[in-house]
Amino acid sequence: AVVSTQSTGEFYLIYFYPGSLAYITGGQNCGRIGIITHKEKHPGSFDIVHVKDSVGHSFATRLTNVFPIGKGKQAWVSLPRGKGVRLSIAEERDRKMAAKAKEM
């Protein structure tokens, strides 16, 4: 991926290596962000990339669904609220209930 800075006009390359921060653009894990742990090559089929998010959950997706956005834990683009971490159903429910309790 190529990243450009508006202030200086410089271009930087982000390589698709294990240890790079990546954004998942498709599939069941769409919207998640994590660090690439390793890549599996499957000749004649889809290549698989294993990613680990900041909470420690590991997941796998197709290579075509992964877009590198930074090196290490440093993101070179602005991240969405929640930093791309998917919550479990119970965690999401607890957050909503805590937000409602704060309003009252």
XYZ file of C-alpha atoms in Angstrom:
104
model
C 0.000 0.000 0.000
C 1.162 3.520 -0.699
C 0.467 6.294 1.833
C 0.822 9.969 0.973
C 1.136 12.837 3.424
C -0.763 15.975 2.434
C 1.538 18.422 4.189
C 4.812 17.361 2.563
C 3.561 15.414 -0.454
C 5.862 12.484 0.346
C 4.914 8.895 -0.397
C 5.595 5.935 1.877
C 5.289 2.213 1.206
C 3.699 -0.182 3.679
C 4.758 -3.723 2.942
C 2.642 -6.833 3.339
C 4.848 -8.576 5.911
C 4.080 -10.405 9.155
C 4.074 -7.741 11.853
C 2.300 -5.141 9.685
C -0.982 -3.620 10.826
C -3.835 -4.552 8.479
C -7.470 -3.616 7.852
C -9.848 -6.369 6.728
C -11.920 -5.156 3.768
C -14.217 -8.112 3.103
C -15.635 -11.374 4.336
C -16.961 -12.254 7.784
C -14.228 -10.209 9.506
C -14.851 -7.018 7.507
C -13.881 -3.876 9.441
C -11.531 -5.584 11.865
C -7.978 -4.358 12.380
C -5.021 -6.406 13.567
C -1.423 -7.434 13.078
C -0.561 -9.966 10.383
C 0.917 -13.044 12.070
C 1.555 -15.244 9.039
C 0.454 -16.042 5.496
C -0.323 -19.501 4.086
C 0.081 -20.199 0.389
C -2.318 -22.702 -1.156
C -1.468 -23.326 -4.823
C -4.632 -23.550 -6.910
C -6.771 -22.078 -4.133
C -7.029 -18.935 -2.008
C -4.060 -17.795 0.066
C -4.948 -17.392 3.758
C -3.689 -14.654 6.094
C -3.787 -15.035 9.885
C -4.358 -11.834 11.848
C -4.356 -11.077 15.593
C -6.220 -8.019 16.930
C -5.222 -5.804 19.859
C -7.399 -7.768 22.306
C -5.648 -11.030 21.388
C -8.317 -12.672 19.224
C -6.878 -14.466 16.202
C -8.748 -14.928 12.955
C -8.004 -15.915 9.367
C -9.206 -14.490 6.066
C -8.371 -14.554 2.370
C -5.375 -12.595 1.149
C -7.578 -10.436 -1.113
C -9.495 -9.171 1.947
C -6.421 -7.778 3.734
C -5.105 -4.224 3.279
C -1.953 -3.135 5.158
C -2.339 0.234 6.942
C 0.775 0.509 9.118
C 3.948 -0.944 10.520
C 3.869 -2.745 13.866
C 1.170 -1.272 16.097
C 1.552 2.172 14.472
C -1.334 2.964 12.071
C -0.513 5.375 9.248
C -4.200 6.195 8.717
C -6.880 7.318 11.165
C -8.730 4.395 12.747
C -12.480 4.113 13.419
C -13.961 4.256 16.908
C -13.146 1.033 18.752
C -9.903 0.611 16.793
C -11.396 -2.201 14.682
C -11.925 -4.616 17.577
C -15.034 -6.782 17.298
C -16.804 -7.349 20.598
C -18.637 -10.520 21.538
C -22.407 -10.323 21.886
C -22.180 -10.250 25.697
C -19.525 -7.491 25.678
C -21.564 -5.409 23.249
C -24.686 -5.813 25.403
C -22.796 -4.784 28.543
C -21.472 -1.634 26.835
C -24.951 -0.633 25.670
C -26.414 -1.208 29.134
C -23.619 0.859 30.744
C -24.260 3.701 28.268
C -27.992 3.657 29.053
C -27.268 3.666 32.800
C -25.021 6.726 32.331
C -27.827 8.602 30.550
C -30.261 8.138 33.422
